[in-house]
GROMACS .gro file of C-alpha atoms in nm:
model
  409
    1MET     CA    1   3.649  19.243   8.947
    2ALA     CA    2   4.010  19.264   9.073
    3TYR     CA    3   4.030  18.883   9.061
    4ARG     CA    4   3.911  18.887   8.700
    5HIS     CA    5   4.179  19.140   8.602
    6LEU     CA    6   4.446  18.932   8.776
    7HIS     CA    7   4.323  18.621   8.593
    8ILE     CA    8   4.347  18.801   8.257
    9VAL     CA    9   4.700  18.927   8.332
   10CYS     CA   10   4.818  18.576   8.431
   11THR     CA   11   4.663  18.425   8.118
   12LEU     CA   12   4.828  18.686   7.894
   13PHE     CA   13   5.163  18.629   8.068
   14LEU     CA   14   5.135  18.253   8.014
   15ALA     CA   15   5.040  18.302   7.647
   16THR     CA   16   5.335  18.537   7.593
   17PHE     CA   17   5.574  18.293   7.763
   18ILE     CA   18   5.448  18.003   7.551
   19THR     CA   19   5.481  18.212   7.232
   20ILE     CA   20   5.840  18.321   7.311
   21SER     CA   21   5.935  17.966   7.410
   22ALA     CA   22   5.777  17.821   7.095
   23TYR     CA   23   5.959  18.079   6.879
   24GLY     CA   24   6.294  17.987   7.036
   25GLN     CA   25   6.225  17.617   6.994
   26THR     CA   26   6.119  17.670   6.632
   27ASN     CA   27   6.450  17.842   6.553
   28GLU     CA   28   6.641  17.567   6.730
   29GLN     CA   29   6.441  17.303   6.544
   30LYS     CA   30   6.515  17.472   6.210
   31SER     CA   31   6.885  17.485   6.295
   32LEU     CA   32   6.891  17.116   6.390
   33GLU     CA   33   6.697  17.021   6.076
   34ALA     CA   34   6.945  17.213   5.859
   35LYS     CA   35   7.236  17.041   6.033
   36ARG     CA   36   7.072  16.700   5.993
   37ALA     CA   37   7.011  16.765   5.621
   38ARG     CA   38   7.376  16.866   5.579
   39LEU     CA   39   7.498  16.549   5.754
   40GLN     CA   40   7.264  16.333   5.545
   41LYS     CA   41   7.398  16.498   5.229
   42GLU     CA   42   7.753  16.433   5.348
   43ILE     CA   43   7.671  16.062   5.396
   44ASN     CA   44   7.516  16.051   5.048
   45ASP     CA   45   7.830  16.218   4.905
   46ILE     CA   46   8.053  15.970   5.089
   47ASN     CA   47   7.853  15.682   4.942
   48ARG     CA   48   7.871  15.837   4.595
   49LEU     CA   49   8.236  15.941   4.600
   50LEU     CA   50   8.396  15.674   4.818
   51PHE     CA   51   8.170  15.370   4.789
   52ALA     CA   52   8.054  15.375   4.427
   53GLU     CA   53   8.039  15.031   4.267
   54LYS     CA   54   8.362  14.995   4.070
   55LYS     CA   55   8.563  14.703   3.941
   56GLN     CA   56   8.854  14.822   4.150
   57ARG     CA   57   8.782  14.939   4.504
   58GLY     CA   58   9.136  15.036   4.595
   59THR     CA   59   9.330  14.903   4.891
   60VAL     CA   60   9.171  14.770   5.206
   61LEU     CA   61   9.319  15.076   5.378
   62ASP     CA   62   9.119  15.304   5.142
   63GLN     CA   63   8.801  15.118   5.237
   64ILE     CA   64   8.881  15.131   5.609
   65GLU     CA   65   8.938  15.507   5.600
   66ALA     CA   66   8.616  15.564   5.402
   67LEU     CA   67   8.414  15.349   5.645
   68ASP     CA   68   8.568  15.527   5.941
   69GLN     CA   69   8.464  15.863   5.798
   70LYS     CA   70   8.110  15.748   5.722
   71ILE     CA   71   8.065  15.598   6.071
   72THR     CA   72   8.183  15.925   6.228
   73VAL     CA   73   7.934  16.130   6.023
   74ARG     CA   74   7.652  15.883   6.092
   75GLN     CA   75   7.721  15.902   6.468
   76GLU     CA   76   7.686  16.281   6.445
   77LEU     CA   77   7.364  16.238   6.244
   78ILE     CA   78   7.219  16.010   6.514
   79LYS     CA   79   7.318  16.262   6.781
   80VAL     CA   80   7.147  16.550   6.597
   81THR     CA   81   6.834  16.340   6.536
   82ASN     CA   82   6.821  16.260   6.909
   83GLN     CA   83   6.847  16.632   6.985
   84GLN     CA   84   6.556  16.697   6.748
   85ALA     CA   85   6.346  16.425   6.912
   86ASN     CA   86   6.425  16.563   7.260
   87LEU     CA   87   6.333  16.915   7.150
   88LEU     CA   88   6.004  16.788   7.008
   89ASN     CA   89   5.941  16.605   7.333
   90ARG     CA   90   5.985  16.931   7.524
   91LYS     CA   91   5.748  17.106   7.282
   92ILE     CA   92   5.492  16.828   7.324
   93ASN     CA   93   5.511  16.850   7.705
   94ALA     CA   94   5.476  17.229   7.688
   95ASN     CA   95   5.172  17.194   7.464
   96VAL     CA   96   5.016  16.936   7.698
   97ARG     CA   97   5.055  17.184   7.987
   98ALA     CA   98   4.919  17.468   7.774
   99ILE     CA   99   4.620  17.259   7.665
  100SER     CA  100   4.544  17.172   8.027
  101LYS     CA  101   4.562  17.542   8.121
  102LEU     CA  102   4.341  17.643   7.829
  103LYS     CA  103   4.083  17.379   7.920
  104ASN     CA  104   4.067  17.514   8.277
  105ASP     CA  105   4.041  17.871   8.145
  106LEU     CA  106   3.765  17.766   7.905
  107THR     CA  107   3.570  17.595   8.183
  108THR     CA  108   3.600  17.906   8.404
  109LEU     CA  109   3.496  18.135   8.120
  110LYS     CA  110   3.193  17.921   8.039
  111GLU     CA  111   3.087  17.917   8.404
  112GLU     CA  112   3.124  18.295   8.428
  113TYR     CA  113   2.937  18.337   8.101
  114ALA     CA  114   2.652  18.114   8.224
  115VAL     CA  115   2.613  18.337   8.534
  116VAL     CA  116   2.609  18.648   8.313
  117ILE     CA  117   2.348  18.496   8.081
  118ARG     CA  118   2.125  18.397   8.376
  119LYS     CA  119   2.140  18.748   8.520
  120SER     CA  120   2.077  18.893   8.176
  121TYR     CA  121   1.775  18.667   8.135
  122GLN     CA  122   1.638  18.776   8.472
  123ASN     CA  123   1.676  19.141   8.370
  124ARG     CA  124   1.575  19.095   8.006
  125SER     CA  125   1.267  19.314   8.023
  126GLN     CA  126   1.310  19.650   7.849
  127GLN     CA  127   1.053  19.788   8.093
  128GLY     CA  128   1.263  19.667   8.383
  129ARG     CA  129   1.565  19.852   8.247
  130LEU     CA  130   1.362  20.168   8.204
  131LEU     CA  131   1.227  20.145   8.561
  132PHE     CA  132   1.584  20.086   8.677
  133LEU     CA  133   1.683  20.419   8.521
  134LEU     CA  134   1.370  20.612   8.629
  135SER     CA  135   1.409  20.500   8.987
  136SER     CA  136   1.735  20.692   9.010
  137GLU     CA  137   1.741  20.952   9.287
  138SER     CA  138   1.943  21.200   9.079
  139PHE     CA  139   2.064  21.267   8.726
  140PHE     CA  140   2.418  21.164   8.826
  141GLN     CA  141   2.289  20.830   8.958
  142ALA     CA  142   2.095  20.775   8.635
  143PHE     CA  143   2.410  20.852   8.434
  144LYS     CA  144   2.611  20.601   8.640
  145ARG     CA  145   2.341  20.338   8.588
  146VAL     CA  146   2.354  20.392   8.208
  147GLN     CA  147   2.731  20.347   8.223
  148TYR     CA  148   2.691  20.029   8.429
  149MET     CA  149   2.440  19.886   8.179
  150LYS     CA  150   2.680  19.962   7.892
  151GLN     CA  151   2.976  19.803   8.077
  152TYR     CA  152   2.763  19.499   8.155
  153THR     CA  153   2.671  19.459   7.787
  154ASP     CA  154   3.038  19.500   7.682
  155TYR     CA  155   3.143  19.245   7.943
  156ARG     CA  156   2.895  18.992   7.801
  157ARG     CA  157   3.031  19.045   7.452
  158GLU     CA  158   3.393  19.017   7.569
  159GLN     CA  159   3.320  18.694   7.753
  160GLY     CA  160   3.162  18.546   7.441
  161GLU     CA  161   3.460  18.654   7.227
  162ARG     CA  162   3.710  18.513   7.480
  163ILE     CA  163   3.530  18.178   7.477
  164VAL     CA  164   3.554  18.167   7.097
  165THR     CA  165   3.925  18.264   7.109
  166LYS     CA  166   4.010  18.007   7.376
  167THR     CA  167   3.822  17.737   7.184
  168GLU     CA  168   4.022  17.819   6.868
  169GLU     CA  169   4.351  17.820   7.062
  170LEU     CA  170   4.265  17.484   7.214
  171SER     CA  171   4.180  17.339   6.872
  172LYS     CA  172   4.507  17.466   6.721
  173LEU     CA  173   4.720  17.334   7.010
  174ASN     CA  174   4.552  16.994   6.982
  175LYS     CA  175   4.630  16.986   6.609
  176ASP     CA  176   4.992  17.094   6.673
  177LEU     CA  177   5.023  16.821   6.932
  178ILE     CA  178   4.908  16.554   6.687
  179ASP     CA  179   5.152  16.683   6.421
  180GLN     CA  180   5.441  16.697   6.668
  181ARG     CA  181   5.380  16.341   6.786
  182LYS     CA  182   5.379  16.221   6.424
  183GLU     CA  183   5.702  16.413   6.357
  184LYS     CA  184   5.862  16.260   6.664
  185GLU     CA  185   5.762  15.909   6.549
  186VAL     CA  186   5.926  15.977   6.208
  187LEU     CA  187   6.249  16.094   6.377
  188ILE     CA  188   6.258  15.788   6.603
  189ALA     CA  189   6.210  15.561   6.301
  190GLN     CA  190   6.487  15.740   6.109
  191ASN     CA  191   6.721  15.714   6.405
  192LYS     CA  192   6.648  15.343   6.440
  193LYS     CA  193   6.727  15.295   6.072
  194ALA     CA  194   7.050  15.500   6.100
  195LYS     CA  195   7.167  15.299   6.402
  196ALA     CA  196   7.101  14.971   6.218
  197GLN     CA  197   7.299  15.098   5.918
  198MET     CA  198   7.584  15.210   6.143
  199MET     CA  199   7.599  14.867   6.304
  200ARG     CA  200   7.633  14.709   5.958
  201GLU     CA  201   7.910  14.954   5.869
  202MET     CA  202   8.092  14.882   6.196
  203LYS     CA  203   8.066  14.510   6.122
  204SER     CA  204   8.217  14.565   5.776
  205GLN     CA  205   8.493  14.775   5.930
  206LYS     CA  206   8.567  14.503   6.185
  207GLU     CA  207   8.596  14.243   5.908
  208LEU     CA  208   8.832  14.467   5.711
  209LEU     CA  209   9.040  14.532   6.023
  210GLY     CA  210   9.074  14.156   6.065
  211THR     CA  211   9.198  14.130   5.707
  212ILE     CA  212   9.461  14.398   5.764
  213ARG     CA  213   9.581  14.263   6.096
  214LYS     CA  214   9.655  13.928   5.935
  215ASN     CA  215   9.927  14.105   5.741
  216GLU     CA  216  10.046  14.381   5.971
  217SER     CA  217  10.382  14.427   5.799
  218LYS     CA  218  10.217  14.496   5.462
  219TYR     CA  219   9.986  14.750   5.626
  220ALA     CA  220  10.275  14.922   5.805
  221SER     CA  221  10.459  14.944   5.473
  222ALA     CA  222  10.157  15.106   5.304
  223VAL     CA  223  10.122  15.357   5.589
  224GLU     CA  224  10.490  15.447   5.578
  225LYS     CA  225  10.471  15.494   5.202
  226LYS     CA  226  10.182  15.739   5.241
  227LYS     CA  227  10.368  15.930   5.514
  228LYS     CA  228  10.679  15.953   5.297
  229GLU     CA  229  10.478  16.091   5.003
  230ALA     CA  230  10.308  16.346   5.231
  231ARG     CA  231  10.640  16.463   5.378
  232LYS     CA  232  10.787  16.507   5.029
  233ILE     CA  233  10.492  16.723   4.923
  234ASP     CA  234  10.502  16.928   5.245
  235GLN     CA  235  10.876  16.992   5.204
  236GLN     CA  236  10.835  17.105   4.844
  237ILE     CA  237  10.545  17.336   4.935
  238GLU     CA  238  10.743  17.503   5.214
  239LYS     CA  239  11.054  17.529   4.995
  240LEU     CA  240  10.860  17.702   4.718
  241ILE     CA  241  10.701  17.942   4.970
  242ARG     CA  242  11.043  18.043   5.107
  243SER     CA  243  11.177  18.089   4.754
  244ALA     CA  244  10.876  18.307   4.668
  245ILE     CA  245  10.930  18.518   4.983
  246VAL     CA  246  11.297  18.577   4.899
  247ALA     CA  247  11.218  18.667   4.536
  248SER     CA  248  10.931  18.898   4.634
  249ASN     CA  249  11.131  19.076   4.905
  250LYS     CA  250  11.424  19.138   4.668
  251LYS     CA  251  11.186  19.327   4.439
  252SER     CA  252  11.053  19.532   4.731
  253ASP     CA  253  11.387  19.598   4.903
  254ASN     CA  254  11.722  19.500   4.749
  255THR     CA  255  11.891  19.499   5.091
  256SER     CA  256  11.635  19.269   5.257
  257ARG     CA  257  11.736  18.916   5.347
  258VAL     CA  258  11.416  18.822   5.527
  259SER     CA  259  11.324  18.468   5.422
  260ASN     CA  260  11.019  18.384   5.635
  261LYS     CA  261  10.785  18.681   5.582
  262PHE     CA  262  10.664  18.874   5.278
  263LEU     CA  263  10.743  19.247   5.273
  264LEU     CA  264  10.404  19.375   5.160
  265THR     CA  265  10.340  19.666   4.926
  266PRO     CA  266  10.035  19.885   5.005
  267GLU     CA  267   9.838  19.696   4.738
  268ALA     CA  268   9.942  19.355   4.878
  269THR     CA  269   9.849  19.473   5.229
  270ILE     CA  270   9.494  19.547   5.110
  271VAL     CA  271   9.465  19.198   4.956
  272ALA     CA  272   9.599  19.036   5.276
  273ASN     CA  273   9.358  19.234   5.494
  274ASN     CA  274   9.063  19.140   5.272
  275PHE     CA  275   9.167  18.776   5.279
  276SER     CA  276   9.196  18.782   5.659
  277ALA     CA  277   8.858  18.959   5.692
  278ASN     CA  278   8.696  18.666   5.509
  279LYS     CA  279   8.819  18.404   5.756
  280GLY     CA  280   8.553  18.136   5.788
  281ARG     CA  281   8.374  18.257   5.473
  282LEU     CA  282   8.619  18.164   5.195
  283ILE     CA  283   8.479  17.945   4.917
  284TRP     CA  284   8.568  17.578   4.874
  285PRO     CA  285   8.859  17.501   4.638
  286VAL     CA  286   8.617  17.273   4.445
  287ASP     CA  287   8.260  17.329   4.330
  288LYS     CA  288   8.134  17.033   4.537
  289GLY     CA  289   8.281  16.750   4.738
  290ILE     CA  290   8.349  16.618   5.088
  291LYS     CA  291   8.636  16.663   5.331
  292SER     CA  292   8.785  16.314   5.352
  293GLN     CA  293   9.085  16.410   5.566
  294GLY     CA  294   9.107  16.699   5.810
  295PHE     CA  295   9.394  16.915   5.931
  296GLY     CA  296   9.626  16.828   6.220
  297VAL     CA  297   9.703  16.515   6.418
  298TYR     CA  298   9.465  16.221   6.382
  299ARG     CA  299   9.451  15.856   6.488
  300ASP     CA  300   9.526  15.570   6.254
  301ALA     CA  301   9.208  15.398   6.130
  302VAL     CA  302   9.347  15.051   6.208
  303TYR     CA  303   9.582  15.107   6.501
  304PRO     CA  304   9.454  15.403   6.711
  305GLY     CA  305   9.787  15.414   6.895
  306ILE     CA  306   9.958  15.533   6.577
  307LYS     CA  307   9.933  15.908   6.515
  308HIS     CA  308   9.941  16.086   6.179
  309GLU     CA  309   9.972  16.454   6.098
  310SER     CA  310   9.819  16.641   5.807
  311ASN     CA  311   9.940  16.990   5.713
  312GLY     CA  312   9.636  17.047   5.494
  313VAL     CA  313   9.301  16.888   5.411
  314ILE     CA  314   9.198  16.636   5.148
  315ILE     CA  315   8.874  16.694   4.958
  316THR     CA  316   8.719  16.413   4.756
  317THR     CA  317   8.514  16.519   4.457
  318ASP     CA  318   8.375  16.391   4.126
  319GLU     CA  319   8.592  16.263   3.843
  320GLY     CA  320   8.679  16.545   3.606
  321ALA     CA  321   8.628  16.813   3.874
  322LYS     CA  322   8.836  17.130   3.859
  323ALA     CA  323   9.033  17.297   4.137
  324ARG     CA  324   8.941  17.666   4.175
  325ALA     CA  325   9.100  17.964   4.347
  326ILE     CA  326   8.949  18.046   4.685
  327PHE     CA  327   9.037  18.418   4.658
  328LYS     CA  328   9.196  18.661   4.415
  329GLY     CA  329   9.575  18.653   4.397
  330GLU     CA  330   9.888  18.578   4.194
  331VAL     CA  331  10.017  18.236   4.088
  332ILE     CA  332  10.365  18.227   4.243
  333ALA     CA  333  10.467  17.866   4.180
  334ILE     CA  334  10.385  17.546   3.994
  335LEU     CA  335  10.452  17.220   4.180
  336SER     CA  336  10.556  16.903   4.001
  337VAL     CA  337  10.657  16.579   4.170
  338PRO     CA  338  10.753  16.236   4.035
  339GLY     CA  339  10.447  16.047   3.917
  340GLY     CA  340  10.308  16.328   3.704
  341LYS     CA  341  10.099  16.502   3.972
  342LYS     CA  342  10.102  16.880   3.973
  343GLY     CA  343  10.008  17.167   4.200
  344VAL     CA  344   9.950  17.543   4.203
  345GLN     CA  345  10.043  17.802   4.466
  346ILE     CA  346   9.859  18.134   4.483
  347LYS     CA  347   9.968  18.436   4.688
  348HIS     CA  348   9.699  18.651   4.852
  349GLY     CA  349   9.902  18.930   5.012
  350ASN     CA  350  10.108  18.725   5.258
  351TYR     CA  351   9.868  18.426   5.253
  352ILE     CA  352   9.940  18.130   5.024
  353SER     CA  353   9.687  17.871   4.912
  354THR     CA  354   9.816  17.549   4.755
  355TYR     CA  355   9.616  17.311   4.532
  356TYR     CA  356   9.788  16.976   4.478
  357ASN     CA  357   9.713  16.648   4.299
  358LEU     CA  358   9.623  16.797   3.961
  359SER     CA  359   9.660  16.610   3.632
  360GLU     CA  360   9.624  16.918   3.409
  361LEU     CA  361   9.698  17.289   3.467
  362PHE     CA  362   9.510  17.590   3.328
  363VAL     CA  363   9.737  17.861   3.474
  364LYS     CA  364  10.107  17.947   3.481
  365LYS     CA  365  10.343  18.130   3.715
  366GLY     CA  366  10.275  18.505   3.718
  367ASP     CA  367   9.905  18.478   3.626
  368MET     CA  368   9.659  18.692   3.822
  369VAL     CA  369   9.344  18.501   3.920
  370GLN     CA  370   9.008  18.579   4.077
  371ALA     CA  371   8.798  18.374   4.320
  372LYS     CA  372   8.652  18.070   4.137
  373THR     CA  373   8.913  18.086   3.858
  374GLU     CA  374   8.969  17.726   3.744
  375LEU     CA  375   9.329  17.622   3.807
  376GLY     CA  376   9.337  17.267   3.671
  377THR     CA  377   9.176  16.923   3.656
  378ILE     CA  378   9.205  16.712   3.971
  379TYR     CA  379   9.377  16.375   3.929
  380THR     CA  380   9.164  16.056   3.954
  381ASP     CA  381   9.334  15.751   4.103
  382ARG     CA  382   9.245  15.455   3.879
  383SER     CA  383   9.320  15.202   4.155
  384ASN     CA  384   9.027  15.319   4.367
  385GLY     CA  385   8.839  15.557   4.137
  386GLN     CA  386   8.877  15.847   4.384
  387THR     CA  387   8.938  16.209   4.282
  388ARG     CA  388   9.114  16.391   4.565
  389LEU     CA  389   9.241  16.747   4.597
  390LYS     CA  390   9.506  16.818   4.861
  391PHE     CA  391   9.458  17.175   4.981
  392TYR     CA  392   9.698  17.372   5.203
  393LEU     CA  393   9.691  17.720   5.351
  394TYR     CA  394   9.983  17.925   5.488
  395GLU     CA  395  10.040  18.270   5.633
  396ASP     CA  396  10.397  18.339   5.521
  397THR     CA  397  10.566  18.015   5.639
  398THR     CA  398  10.313  17.937   5.913
  399LYS     CA  399  10.073  17.649   5.850
  400LEU     CA  400   9.706  17.738   5.889
  401ASN     CA  401   9.406  17.511   5.940
  402PRO     CA  402   9.193  17.545   5.622
  403GLU     CA  403   8.888  17.425   5.818
  404GLU     CA  404   8.894  17.753   6.011
  405TRP     CA  405   8.911  17.964   5.694
  406VAL     CA  406   8.690  17.791   5.436
  407TYR     CA  407   8.314  17.803   5.492
  408GLN     CA  408   8.185  17.480   5.656
  409LEU     CA  409   8.490  17.281   5.548
   0.00000   0.00000   0.00000
């Protein structure tokens, strides 16, 4: 009897362990599937926004940068799909072990049940049971024998129920195993397809690199032109921020000459604290799009030895898309540079968000805006058909990485 209790405890422990493990793996699988779906959507958006069939495809450099981005995302997609396949493999192995254990348990239960049935058959006579009771030497012994007969009957019923339960568990695990193997085959096929597509993209990139390297001086000139434009925009943004700080501080304190930090009123302090509290959860400055250039130092797409630096991020979106405020605040400046492109700066306490590369503005200096307020139409470059918003974030005069502040940017 002690052995039977130990066997039950071990079986329950194993079942609990399998359940907890399966629950953890299910959550991990859901997380990986969500990540894979997001990466696949990003690739679809890249294809739609950067590789749409147009009469003019822009410069070779535009195509190189777009391919480089898509290859990077596809590599991450392949990695995530591999993780999913490996997780499924672990689940399959766990199920194989569980099925083996259940089969052994079922065999043991059936053997025990057969013994019980044989004994029950041997003692099936109602008269035999009555004699068994009447042959008791005392009332207490008769009472104990009644209890024993009841326990024996309950044990038979429990054994039968456990056999049914184990059989159902075994059937379900076998079905799960078949489903998991099919799911794994689908993932492997998808990964194979993704790798083949990536190889084609890398081949296209190699061919484009060859085209550029035939005319290195022209490429270097194009890169330098882009750097010069970026520096001009950065300088104007920082100049406008400093001017806004000086003007704001004069209103707050006529004697102040601080030029690199806002002197905050109690109301502005509340806005700044709320903005800071939403770090990592701020909305995108467009309704939908993809990040086509991140923040910070990055390698050149053609010559990895060349380093570039971005003080903000570039988001590519659909033609006609509108830039929108990421948080409530006050419009403190309107940017305008040669070429007709415009920008808007919004102050959120002592945080400043900047939206540049607009063709049309819907707000003016001094306007108060809310999150999602449309600020203007984003400019579409007719040479490559791309609609790109340049987005910057500052705390006073300190550059911030928008990717750390905007949700999943």
